[in-house]
XYZ file of C-alpha atoms in Angstrom:
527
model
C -12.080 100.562 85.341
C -9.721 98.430 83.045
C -7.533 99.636 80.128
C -5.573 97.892 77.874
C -2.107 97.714 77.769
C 0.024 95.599 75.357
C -3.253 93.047 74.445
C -3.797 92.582 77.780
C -6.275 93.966 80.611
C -5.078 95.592 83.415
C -7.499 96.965 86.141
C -6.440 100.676 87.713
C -5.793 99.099 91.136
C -3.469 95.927 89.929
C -0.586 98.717 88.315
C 2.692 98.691 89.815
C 3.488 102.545 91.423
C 6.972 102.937 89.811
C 4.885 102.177 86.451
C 2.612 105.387 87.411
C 5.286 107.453 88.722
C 7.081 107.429 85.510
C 3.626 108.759 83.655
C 4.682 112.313 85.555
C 7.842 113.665 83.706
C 8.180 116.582 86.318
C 8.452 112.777 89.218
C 10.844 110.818 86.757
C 13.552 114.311 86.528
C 13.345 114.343 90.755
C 13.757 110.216 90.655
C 16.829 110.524 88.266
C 18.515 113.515 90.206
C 18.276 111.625 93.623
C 19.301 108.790 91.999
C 22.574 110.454 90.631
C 23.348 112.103 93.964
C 23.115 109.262 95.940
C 25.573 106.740 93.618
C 28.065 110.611 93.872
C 27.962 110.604 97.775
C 28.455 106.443 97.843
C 31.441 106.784 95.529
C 33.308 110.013 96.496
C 32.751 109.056 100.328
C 34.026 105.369 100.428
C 37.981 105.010 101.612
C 37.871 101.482 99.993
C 37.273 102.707 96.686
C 40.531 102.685 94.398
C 39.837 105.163 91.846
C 37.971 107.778 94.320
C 37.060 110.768 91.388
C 37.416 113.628 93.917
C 37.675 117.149 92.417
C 41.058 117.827 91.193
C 41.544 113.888 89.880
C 38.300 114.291 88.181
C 39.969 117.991 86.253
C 43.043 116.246 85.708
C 41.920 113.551 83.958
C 39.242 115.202 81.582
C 42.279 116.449 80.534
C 43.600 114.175 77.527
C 47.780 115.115 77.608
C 47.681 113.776 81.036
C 48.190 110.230 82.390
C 45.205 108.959 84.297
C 46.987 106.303 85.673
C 49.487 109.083 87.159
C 49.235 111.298 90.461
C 49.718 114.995 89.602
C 48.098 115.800 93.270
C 50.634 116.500 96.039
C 48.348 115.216 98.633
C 46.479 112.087 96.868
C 50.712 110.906 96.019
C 51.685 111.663 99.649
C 48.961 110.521 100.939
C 49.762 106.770 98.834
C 53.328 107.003 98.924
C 53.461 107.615 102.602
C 50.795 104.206 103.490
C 53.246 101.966 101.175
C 56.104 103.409 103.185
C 54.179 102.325 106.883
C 54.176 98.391 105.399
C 57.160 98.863 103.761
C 58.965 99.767 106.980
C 56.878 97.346 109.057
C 58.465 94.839 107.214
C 62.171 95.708 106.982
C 64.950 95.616 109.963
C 65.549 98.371 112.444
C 67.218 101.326 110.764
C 70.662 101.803 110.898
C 71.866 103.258 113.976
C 75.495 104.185 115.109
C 76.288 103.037 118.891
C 79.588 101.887 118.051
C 82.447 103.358 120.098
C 84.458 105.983 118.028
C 87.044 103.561 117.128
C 84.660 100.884 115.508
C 83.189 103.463 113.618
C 86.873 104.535 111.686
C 86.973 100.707 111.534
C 83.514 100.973 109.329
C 84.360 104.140 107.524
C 87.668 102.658 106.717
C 86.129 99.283 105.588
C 83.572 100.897 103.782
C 86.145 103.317 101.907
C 88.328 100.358 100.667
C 85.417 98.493 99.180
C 84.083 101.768 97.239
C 87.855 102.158 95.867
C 88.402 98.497 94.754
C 84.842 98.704 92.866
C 85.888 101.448 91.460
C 89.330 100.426 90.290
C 88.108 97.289 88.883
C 85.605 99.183 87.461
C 88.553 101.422 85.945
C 90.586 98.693 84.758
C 88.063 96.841 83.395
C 86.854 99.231 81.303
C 89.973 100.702 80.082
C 89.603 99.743 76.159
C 85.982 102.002 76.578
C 85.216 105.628 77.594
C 84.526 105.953 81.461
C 81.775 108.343 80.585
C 79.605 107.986 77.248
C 79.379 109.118 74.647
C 83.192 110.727 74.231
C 83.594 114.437 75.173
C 83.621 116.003 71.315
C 86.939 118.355 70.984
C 87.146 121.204 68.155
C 90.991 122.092 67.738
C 91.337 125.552 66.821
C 94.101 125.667 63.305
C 95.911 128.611 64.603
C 98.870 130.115 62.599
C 102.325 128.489 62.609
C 103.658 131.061 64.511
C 101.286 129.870 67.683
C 102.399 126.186 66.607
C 104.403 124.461 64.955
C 106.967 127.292 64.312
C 107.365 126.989 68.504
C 107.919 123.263 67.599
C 110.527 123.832 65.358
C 112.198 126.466 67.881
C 112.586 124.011 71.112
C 114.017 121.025 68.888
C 116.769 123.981 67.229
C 117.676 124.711 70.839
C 117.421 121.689 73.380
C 120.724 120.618 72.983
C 121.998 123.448 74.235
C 122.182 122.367 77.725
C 124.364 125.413 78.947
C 120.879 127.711 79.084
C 120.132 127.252 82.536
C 117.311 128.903 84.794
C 118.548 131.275 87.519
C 117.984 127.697 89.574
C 120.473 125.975 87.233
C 117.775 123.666 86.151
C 118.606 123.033 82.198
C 115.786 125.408 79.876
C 115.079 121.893 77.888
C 113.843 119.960 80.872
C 111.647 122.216 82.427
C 109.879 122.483 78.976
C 109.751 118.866 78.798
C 108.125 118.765 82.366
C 105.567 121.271 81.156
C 105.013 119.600 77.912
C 101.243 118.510 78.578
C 100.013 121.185 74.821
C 102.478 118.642 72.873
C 101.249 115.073 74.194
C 97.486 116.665 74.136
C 97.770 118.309 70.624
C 99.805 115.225 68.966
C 97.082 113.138 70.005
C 94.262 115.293 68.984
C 95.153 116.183 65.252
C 96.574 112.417 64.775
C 94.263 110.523 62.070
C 91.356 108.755 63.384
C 92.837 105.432 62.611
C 96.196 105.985 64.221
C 94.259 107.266 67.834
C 93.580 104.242 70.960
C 91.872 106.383 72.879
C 88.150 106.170 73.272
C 87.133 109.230 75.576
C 87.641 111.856 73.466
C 86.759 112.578 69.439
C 88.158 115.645 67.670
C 85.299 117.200 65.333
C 85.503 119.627 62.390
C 82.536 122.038 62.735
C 82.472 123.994 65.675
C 78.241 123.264 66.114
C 79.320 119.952 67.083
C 81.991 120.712 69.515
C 81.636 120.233 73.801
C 84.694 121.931 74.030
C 87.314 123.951 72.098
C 90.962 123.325 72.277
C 93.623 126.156 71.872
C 96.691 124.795 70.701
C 99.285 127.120 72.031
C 102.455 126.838 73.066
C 102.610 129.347 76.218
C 105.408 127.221 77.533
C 108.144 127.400 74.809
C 107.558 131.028 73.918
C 108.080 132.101 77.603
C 111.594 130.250 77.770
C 112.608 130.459 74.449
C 111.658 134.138 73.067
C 113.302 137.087 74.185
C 110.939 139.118 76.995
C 109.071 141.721 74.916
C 109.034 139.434 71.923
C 106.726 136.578 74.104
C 104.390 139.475 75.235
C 103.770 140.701 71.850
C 103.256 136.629 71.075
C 100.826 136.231 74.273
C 99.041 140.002 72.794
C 98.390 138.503 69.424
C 97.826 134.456 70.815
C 95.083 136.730 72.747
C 93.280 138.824 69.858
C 93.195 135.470 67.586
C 91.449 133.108 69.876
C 88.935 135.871 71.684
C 88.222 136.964 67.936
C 86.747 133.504 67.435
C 82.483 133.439 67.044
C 82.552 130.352 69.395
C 84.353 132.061 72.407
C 82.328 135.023 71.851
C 79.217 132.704 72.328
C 80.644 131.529 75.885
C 82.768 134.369 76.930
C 85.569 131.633 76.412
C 84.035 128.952 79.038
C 83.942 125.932 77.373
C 87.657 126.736 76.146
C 91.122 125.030 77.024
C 94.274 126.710 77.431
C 97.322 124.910 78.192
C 99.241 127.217 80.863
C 101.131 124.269 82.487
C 103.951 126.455 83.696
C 103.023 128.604 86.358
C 105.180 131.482 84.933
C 103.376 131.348 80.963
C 100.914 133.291 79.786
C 101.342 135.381 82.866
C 100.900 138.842 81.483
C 97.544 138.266 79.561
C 95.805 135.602 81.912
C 93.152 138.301 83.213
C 91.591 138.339 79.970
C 90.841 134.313 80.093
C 90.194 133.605 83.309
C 86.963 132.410 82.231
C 88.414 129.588 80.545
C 89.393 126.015 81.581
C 93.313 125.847 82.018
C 95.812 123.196 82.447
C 97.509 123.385 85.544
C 100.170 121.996 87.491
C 98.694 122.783 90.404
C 96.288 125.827 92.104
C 98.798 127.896 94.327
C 96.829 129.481 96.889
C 99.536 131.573 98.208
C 99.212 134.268 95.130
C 102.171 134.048 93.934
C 101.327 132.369 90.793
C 97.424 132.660 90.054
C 95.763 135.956 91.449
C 92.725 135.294 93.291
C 89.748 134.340 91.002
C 91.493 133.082 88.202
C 91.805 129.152 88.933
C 89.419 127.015 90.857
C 89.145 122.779 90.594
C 85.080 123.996 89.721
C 86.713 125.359 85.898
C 89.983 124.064 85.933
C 92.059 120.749 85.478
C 95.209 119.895 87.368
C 97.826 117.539 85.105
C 100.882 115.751 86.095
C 104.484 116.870 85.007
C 106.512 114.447 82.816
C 108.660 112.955 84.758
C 112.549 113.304 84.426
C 113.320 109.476 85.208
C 113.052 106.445 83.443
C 110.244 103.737 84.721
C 111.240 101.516 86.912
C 108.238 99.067 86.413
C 106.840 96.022 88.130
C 109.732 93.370 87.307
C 112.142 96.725 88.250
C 110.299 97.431 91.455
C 110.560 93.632 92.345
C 114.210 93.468 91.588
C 115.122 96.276 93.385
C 113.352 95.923 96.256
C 116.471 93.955 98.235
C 118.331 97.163 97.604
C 116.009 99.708 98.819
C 117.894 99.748 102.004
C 117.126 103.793 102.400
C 114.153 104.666 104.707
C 113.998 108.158 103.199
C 115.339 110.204 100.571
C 115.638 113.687 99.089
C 117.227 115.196 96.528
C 116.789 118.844 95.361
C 117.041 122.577 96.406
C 116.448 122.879 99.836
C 115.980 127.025 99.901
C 112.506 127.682 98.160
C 110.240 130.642 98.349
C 106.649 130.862 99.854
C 105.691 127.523 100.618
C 108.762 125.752 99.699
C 110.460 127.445 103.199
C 109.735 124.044 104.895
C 112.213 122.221 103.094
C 115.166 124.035 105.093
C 113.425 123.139 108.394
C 112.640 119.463 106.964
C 116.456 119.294 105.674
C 118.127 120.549 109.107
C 115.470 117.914 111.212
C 116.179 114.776 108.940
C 119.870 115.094 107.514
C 121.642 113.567 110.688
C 120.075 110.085 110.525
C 121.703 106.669 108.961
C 118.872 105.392 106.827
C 118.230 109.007 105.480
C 119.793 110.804 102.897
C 118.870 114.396 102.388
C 121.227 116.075 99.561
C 121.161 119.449 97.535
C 121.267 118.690 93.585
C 119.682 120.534 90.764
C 118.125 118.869 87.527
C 120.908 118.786 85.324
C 121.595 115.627 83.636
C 124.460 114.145 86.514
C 121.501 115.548 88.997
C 119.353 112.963 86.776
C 121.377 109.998 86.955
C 121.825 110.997 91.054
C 118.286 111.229 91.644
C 117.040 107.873 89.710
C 120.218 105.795 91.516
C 118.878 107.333 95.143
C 115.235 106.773 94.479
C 115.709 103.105 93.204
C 117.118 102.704 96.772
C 115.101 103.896 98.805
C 111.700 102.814 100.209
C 110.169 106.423 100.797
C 111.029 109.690 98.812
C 110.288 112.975 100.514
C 108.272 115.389 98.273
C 107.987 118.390 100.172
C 106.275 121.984 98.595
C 108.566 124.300 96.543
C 108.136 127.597 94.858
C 104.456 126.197 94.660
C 102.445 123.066 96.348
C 103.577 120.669 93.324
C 106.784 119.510 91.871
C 108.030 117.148 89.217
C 109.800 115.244 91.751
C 106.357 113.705 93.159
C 106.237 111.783 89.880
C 109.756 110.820 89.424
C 109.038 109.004 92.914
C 106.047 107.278 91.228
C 108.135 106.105 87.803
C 110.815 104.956 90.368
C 108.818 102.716 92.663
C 109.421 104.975 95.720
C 106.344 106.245 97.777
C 105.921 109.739 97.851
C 105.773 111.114 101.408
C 103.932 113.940 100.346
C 104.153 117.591 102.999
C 102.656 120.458 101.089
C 99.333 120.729 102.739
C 97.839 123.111 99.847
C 98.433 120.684 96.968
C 95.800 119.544 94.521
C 96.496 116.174 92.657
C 95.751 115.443 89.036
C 93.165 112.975 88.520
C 92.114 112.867 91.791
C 88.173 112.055 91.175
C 89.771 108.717 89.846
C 92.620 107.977 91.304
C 92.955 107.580 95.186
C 96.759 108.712 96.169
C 96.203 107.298 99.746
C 96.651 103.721 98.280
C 100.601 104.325 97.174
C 101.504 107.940 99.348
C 101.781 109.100 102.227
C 99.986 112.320 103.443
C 102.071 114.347 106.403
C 101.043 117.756 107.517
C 103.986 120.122 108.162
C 103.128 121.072 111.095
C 103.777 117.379 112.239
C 106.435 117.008 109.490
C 108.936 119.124 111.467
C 108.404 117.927 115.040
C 110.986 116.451 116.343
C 111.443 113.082 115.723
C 107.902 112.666 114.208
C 108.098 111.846 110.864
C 111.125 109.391 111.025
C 109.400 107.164 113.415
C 106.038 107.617 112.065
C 107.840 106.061 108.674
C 109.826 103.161 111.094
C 105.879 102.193 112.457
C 104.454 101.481 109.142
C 104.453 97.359 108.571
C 106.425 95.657 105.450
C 103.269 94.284 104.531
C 101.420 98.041 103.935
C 104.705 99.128 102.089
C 104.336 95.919 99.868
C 100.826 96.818 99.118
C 101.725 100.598 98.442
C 104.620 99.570 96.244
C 102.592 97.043 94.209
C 100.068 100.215 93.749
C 102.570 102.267 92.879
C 103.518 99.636 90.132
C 99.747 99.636 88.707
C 99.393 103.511 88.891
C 102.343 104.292 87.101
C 100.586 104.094 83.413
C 98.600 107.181 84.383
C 101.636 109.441 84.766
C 103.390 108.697 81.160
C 102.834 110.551 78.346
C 103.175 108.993 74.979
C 102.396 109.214 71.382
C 99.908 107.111 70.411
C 98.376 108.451 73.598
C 97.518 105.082 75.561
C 94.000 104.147 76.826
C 94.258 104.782 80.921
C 97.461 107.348 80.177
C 97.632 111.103 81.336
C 95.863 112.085 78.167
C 93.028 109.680 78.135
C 92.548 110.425 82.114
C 92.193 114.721 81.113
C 89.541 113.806 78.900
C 87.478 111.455 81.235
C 87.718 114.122 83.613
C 86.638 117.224 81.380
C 83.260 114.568 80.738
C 82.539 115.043 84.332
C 82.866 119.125 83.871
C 80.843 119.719 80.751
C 77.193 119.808 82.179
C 78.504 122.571 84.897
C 80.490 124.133 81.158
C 77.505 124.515 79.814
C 75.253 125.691 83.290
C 77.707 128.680 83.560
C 77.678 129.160 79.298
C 74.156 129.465 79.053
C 73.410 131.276 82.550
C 75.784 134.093 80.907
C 73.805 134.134 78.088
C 70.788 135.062 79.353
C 71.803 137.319 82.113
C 70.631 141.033 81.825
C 73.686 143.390 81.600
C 74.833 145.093 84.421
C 72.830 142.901 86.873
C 74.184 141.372 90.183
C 75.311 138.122 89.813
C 75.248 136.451 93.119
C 76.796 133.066 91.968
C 79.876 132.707 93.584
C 82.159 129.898 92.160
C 85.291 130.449 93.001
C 86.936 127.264 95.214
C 88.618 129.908 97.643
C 89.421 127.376 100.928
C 92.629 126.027 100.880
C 93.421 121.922 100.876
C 94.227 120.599 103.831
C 96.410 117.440 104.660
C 95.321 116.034 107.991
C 97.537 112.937 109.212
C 95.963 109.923 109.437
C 97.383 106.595 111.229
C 97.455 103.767 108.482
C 95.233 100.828 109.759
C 96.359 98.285 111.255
């Protein structure tokens, strides 16, 4: 029987079967299920497809704050990362692989460790009119009371001329305050006006919220020399009280702090209470004679050069004087030291008989002065052996001179040494090769005029880093303490806010302490 549909007739038989399937709801709801089941299977099955939705992509990105277009599934990014690894590799060279015999591969080290230290001195010399790290490490300078200040100013220039007060080591009281002079140069440079300053690395800033660091403008060197015994402890007691008074070293337990204790002797009897601080040092002194044992590490703390005694002898010096550096070695100081320094007797009685080496006793008095700069502007290498401590002034007076340091004091730490590579204008000796017989003399005789041309000519360049000087000078001492503290700041602030947060009385199992020794292995120059 017919029926009309539309205005036209349609017989029962002639309808198409999808047409009377979708008359039955309860048929179309089993239709649209299979339907939607089938397309899920074809999609969530197929390796080829590029946006597969399996379970946890499909969470993820029904969530709105997360990036569709990023993998937050271990496995799917493995899974992707490690197939664009296979073609990547299929289409690179052979790895790397060392088969060279053991002498090629000191040849490669070598090679490769000259061309990181020229990019990186070109790097440092270009850039010397610009902060090495950015933005500039922001200084707060604490105004302590002229009694902390400028009244220990005042004091040294009322007293240097008097040139009888000698040390028990007849070294002159004046001069070994000028070697230790680093909280001048750093202070004059820090409270000069903005307009007057060159250097770029470091910006002094009047509110403490805005401070990396805080500087503590004490004079710990003058007071011990200059004040009578009980009257510097009594300084050091109230020097003490003022700064750990202070809201911001409260706030840090006195970690992001600077205290200039240059001389190993200052500041001695009240050191315990800042050992949490950064100090200025002339070197660590593992022995214990000095520093007790977790008060100084390289981790907090910042090793500066002395000021040298000697005048520069600079490039158009060092060329003019090089005919009359007709001494091989030289030496000129106390040869009977304590603790470390007991290797300069043994180095004195094994080197003072030969011709092209003159080993002499002198102290640092001002006819010691003029000795010392006349012998080191004749000589081609100047012995710097460990004293009292690993360090001495005279490593530096062999630097302003043009005479390379042949360093033996196997537990010293060098300033500046994450920038500047000594290697290129010293000479590293152990002691225990130092003293053999024989050893060191020819060792010295072996190394070619060409590699003591190239060390002098570094020496020459290096020298700017060793003078202090008011304006402080972009690439001097001062500019290279600052550019260093940059690189300590983010560990600063670790330790700062770790200490902050720490239940008290806990266990603290972070141990930071730099507790194993330097030590100077001799190595052959190449070739």
């Amino acid at each position: 029987m017919g029926k009309m549909v539309g205005g036209r007739h349609y017989s029962s038989s002639s309808m198409n079967p999808i047409t009377r399937i979708t008359r039955s709801p309860f048929l179309l709801v089993i239709v649209s299920l299979t339907c939607f089941f089938l397309l899920f299977y074809i999609f969530t099955t197929s390796p080829s497809s590029p946006t597969k939705p399996n379970f946890l992509r499909t969470s993820y990105t029904n969530q709105p704050h997360l990036n569709p277009n990023v993998h937050y599934s271990f496995v799917d990014s493995l899974e992707i990362f490690l197939k664009k690894w296979s073609i990547s590799r299929s289409r690179h060279l052979p790895e790397d692989t060392v088969s060279d015999p053991e002498t090629e591969e000191q040849q490669q080290v070598r090679k490769l460790d000259d061309l990181i230290w020229k990019t990186e001195t070109a790097r440092l010399y270009d850039d010397e009119q610009s902060s090495f790290f950015s933005p500039p490490v922001r200084v707060y300078v604490y105004e302590m009371p002229a009694k902390f200040t400028y009244d220990m100013l005042q004091l040294f220039q009322s007293t240097y001329k008097e040139t009888f007060n000698l040390t028990s080591n007849g070294s002159p009281v004046h001069r070994l305050i000028e070697q230790h002079s680093i909280d001048y140069w750093l202070w004059a440079d820090l409270i000069a006006p903005e307009s007057e300053r060159l250097l770029k690395s470091v910006v002094r800033v009047h509110r403490k919220e805005d401070a990396d660091l805080f500087y503590v403008p004490f004079f710990t060197t003058i007071s011990f020399f200059l004040l009578e015994k009980q009257q510097c402890k009594t300084l050091y007691r109230e020097a003490l009280k003022w700064v750990t008074d202070q809201p911001a070293w409260k706030r840090s337990e006195g970690r992001d702090h600077i205290f200039p204790i240059h001389h190993p002797w200052s500041f001695k009897s009240v050191r315990k209470f800042v050992k949490n601080a950064i100090w200025l040092l002339p070197d660590m002194d593992s022995t214990g004679n000095w520093y007790k044992p977790g008060q100084v590490s390289l981790e907090k703390d910042l090793i500066l050069p002395y000021v040298p005694n000697l005048d520069l002898c600079d490039a158009k010096c060092l060329s003019e004087s090089a005919p009359r550096r007709t001494t091989l070695l030289y030496f000129r100081g106390r040869l009977k030291r304590n603790a470390g320094g007991k290797i300069r007797s043994k180095l004195g009685s094994e080197l003072g008989g030969a011709d092209d080496v003159i080993i002499e006793e002198g102290s640092a008095g001002e006819a010691g002065k003029i000795a010392a700069q006349s012998g080191m502007r004749k000589s081609v290498f100047c012995l710097s052996p460990a004293g009292d401590t690993p360090s001495s002034a005279r490593l530096f007076d062999a630097i302003v001179s043009g005479c390379i340091p042949v360093i033996v004091s196997d537990e010293l730490e060098l300033p500046f040494e994450g920038i500047l590579d000594y290697r290129k204008m010293s000479i590293f000796v152990s002691s225990s090769d130092a003293v053999q017989p024989g050893w060191l003399l020819a060792y010295l005789r072996s190394i070619k005029p060409t590699q003591i041309k190239e060390m002098q000519d570094n020496l020459a360049k290096y020298t700017r880093h060793f003078l202090y000087s008011h304006p402080a000078q972009p690439l001097g001492p001062e500019d290279l303490v600052w550019r260093m503290m940059a690189g300590k700041l983010a560990n600063i602030k670790l330790h700062t806010r770790r200490s902050q947060r720490l239940v008290k009385d806990s266990r603290s199992i972070c141990m930071c302490d730099c507790k194993r020794p330097n030590v100077t292995v001799t190595t052959p120059l190449p070739p």
